[in-house]
Amino acid sequence: NAGVMQNPRHLVRRRGQEARLRCSPMKGHSHVYWYRQLPEEGLKFMVYLQKENIIDESGMPKERFSAEFPKEGPSILRIQQVVRGDSAAYFCAGGANTGELFFGEGSRLTVL
Amino acid sequence: AQSVTQLGSHVSVSEGALVLLRCNYSSSVPPYLFWYVQYPNQGLQLLLKYTTGATLVKGINGFEAEFKKSETSFHLTKPSAHMSDAAEYFCAVSEGETSYDKVIFGPGTSLSVIP
């Protein structure tokens, strides 16, 4: 959905560097979801946030990964000390009160 | 916890033939159910959803799905496949008592349409 903005669309990092992925949901959507999609696999839930609050982070790896959704500005998914296994497409979605998710076009992370 | 299974990771149909993509779910409460479609290098977009009420749900592009509680299924169908239907299809479930809740996706089914 063109209304959900993700950037960068493509990001290349070397092992050990940090990756920051940004997501701005559609106006009026105060909830953000992050999913990870590996090649030939489905979407794996990572984290669900509302403004200034993490609601469910049961899908986030315990180390190196963090997410925030500040009162002002986009939601950010941060991956520290990236490894090759972090290479994937990361999708953000905004939530509506109908339960429907509105997805961005994804950020594709490649770790060299 | 809720979960979703999709039988068949790859499905091929001839153009004009029936499309049937299978989805089964598990949920401890009445679920919200969804089908999403993903075209190459794009995000997902909603095809249709079931929340409450009529169990046969019609969506965009001629797709429909039927919620069968006794079978815990939500299979997606389309009477006549078109070349433009070739894509990845994801079934999803939410236990959204408050309409905002974690949405869990199935592994996806890749649909190929043969001319």
Short mmCIF file of C-alpha atoms in Angstrom, two decimals, chain B residues 33-113:
data_model
loop_
_atom_site.label_atom_id
_atom_site.label_comp_id
_atom_site.label_asym_id
_atom_site.label_seq_id
_atom_site.Cartn_x
_atom_site.Cartn_y
_atom_site.Cartn_z
CA LEU B 33 -9.30 -14.55 9.13
CA PHE B 34 -7.62 -12.95 6.15
CA TRP B 35 -6.19 -13.71 2.73
CA TYR B 36 -3.42 -11.51 1.39
CA VAL B 37 -1.71 -11.53 -2.00
CA GLN B 38 1.90 -10.60 -2.70
CA TYR B 39 3.25 -9.81 -6.16
CA PRO B 40 7.03 -9.99 -6.77
CA ASN B 41 9.06 -7.38 -4.90
CA GLN B 42 5.97 -5.82 -3.38
CA GLY B 43 4.25 -5.76 -0.03
CA LEU B 44 1.11 -7.68 0.78
CA GLN B 45 -2.36 -6.43 -0.01
CA LEU B 46 -5.64 -7.62 1.38
CA LEU B 47 -7.82 -9.86 -0.80
CA LEU B 48 -10.61 -10.46 1.70
CA LYS B 49 -11.35 -10.88 5.38
CA TYR B 50 -13.75 -12.62 7.72
CA THR B 51 -14.60 -11.10 11.08
CA THR B 52 -18.17 -11.97 11.98
CA GLY B 53 -21.44 -12.60 10.17
CA ALA B 54 -21.74 -14.24 6.76
CA THR B 55 -19.34 -17.13 6.40
CA LEU B 56 -18.92 -16.74 2.63
CA VAL B 57 -16.76 -13.71 2.02
CA LYS B 58 -16.21 -12.06 -1.32
CA GLY B 59 -13.04 -10.17 -2.07
CA ILE B 60 -11.30 -8.32 -4.85
CA ASN B 61 -10.42 -9.75 -8.27
CA GLY B 62 -13.17 -12.38 -8.14
CA PHE B 63 -11.81 -14.27 -5.14
CA GLU B 64 -13.95 -15.59 -2.32
CA ALA B 65 -13.44 -17.69 0.80
CA GLU B 66 -15.69 -19.61 3.14
CA PHE B 67 -15.23 -19.82 6.89
CA LYS B 68 -16.04 -23.32 8.14
CA LYS B 69 -15.80 -23.42 11.89
CA SER B 70 -16.32 -27.20 12.12
CA GLU B 71 -13.38 -27.77 9.80
CA THR B 72 -11.31 -24.82 11.07
CA SER B 73 -10.80 -23.91 7.44
CA PHE B 74 -10.84 -20.76 5.32
CA HIS B 75 -10.10 -21.94 1.78
CA LEU B 76 -9.70 -19.40 -1.01
CA THR B 77 -11.36 -19.98 -4.39
CA LYS B 78 -11.79 -18.32 -7.75
CA PRO B 79 -13.93 -19.90 -10.48
CA SER B 80 -11.66 -19.02 -13.39
CA ALA B 81 -7.93 -18.32 -13.14
CA HIS B 82 -6.37 -15.43 -14.99
CA MET B 83 -2.71 -14.99 -15.84
CA SER B 84 -2.59 -11.94 -13.60
CA ASP B 85 -3.50 -14.12 -10.59
CA ALA B 86 0.00 -15.60 -10.52
CA ALA B 87 1.39 -14.50 -7.14
CA GLU B 88 2.06 -15.61 -3.57
CA TYR B 89 -1.02 -16.00 -1.37
CA PHE B 90 -0.98 -15.85 2.40
CA CYS B 91 -3.69 -16.86 4.83
CA ALA B 92 -3.61 -15.10 8.19
CA VAL B 93 -5.38 -15.27 11.54
CA SER B 94 -5.85 -12.83 14.36
CA GLU B 95 -7.42 -13.42 17.75
CA GLY B 96 -8.30 -9.76 17.89
CA GLU B 97 -10.71 -9.33 20.71
CA THR B 98 -9.97 -5.63 20.53
CA SER B 99 -9.57 -5.55 16.75
CA TYR B 100 -5.90 -4.78 17.26
CA ASP B 101 -3.94 -7.91 17.83
CA LYS B 102 -1.02 -9.91 16.57
CA VAL B 103 -1.66 -11.27 13.07
CA ILE B 104 -0.07 -14.61 12.27
CA PHE B 105 0.58 -15.61 8.68
CA GLY B 106 0.73 -19.00 7.07
CA PRO B 107 3.78 -20.04 5.04
CA GLY B 108 2.17 -19.01 1.76
CA THR B 109 1.15 -20.72 -1.46
CA SER B 110 2.72 -19.76 -4.76
CA LEU B 111 0.15 -19.83 -7.53
CA SER B 112 1.25 -20.36 -11.13
CA VAL B 113 -1.19 -19.96 -14.02
#
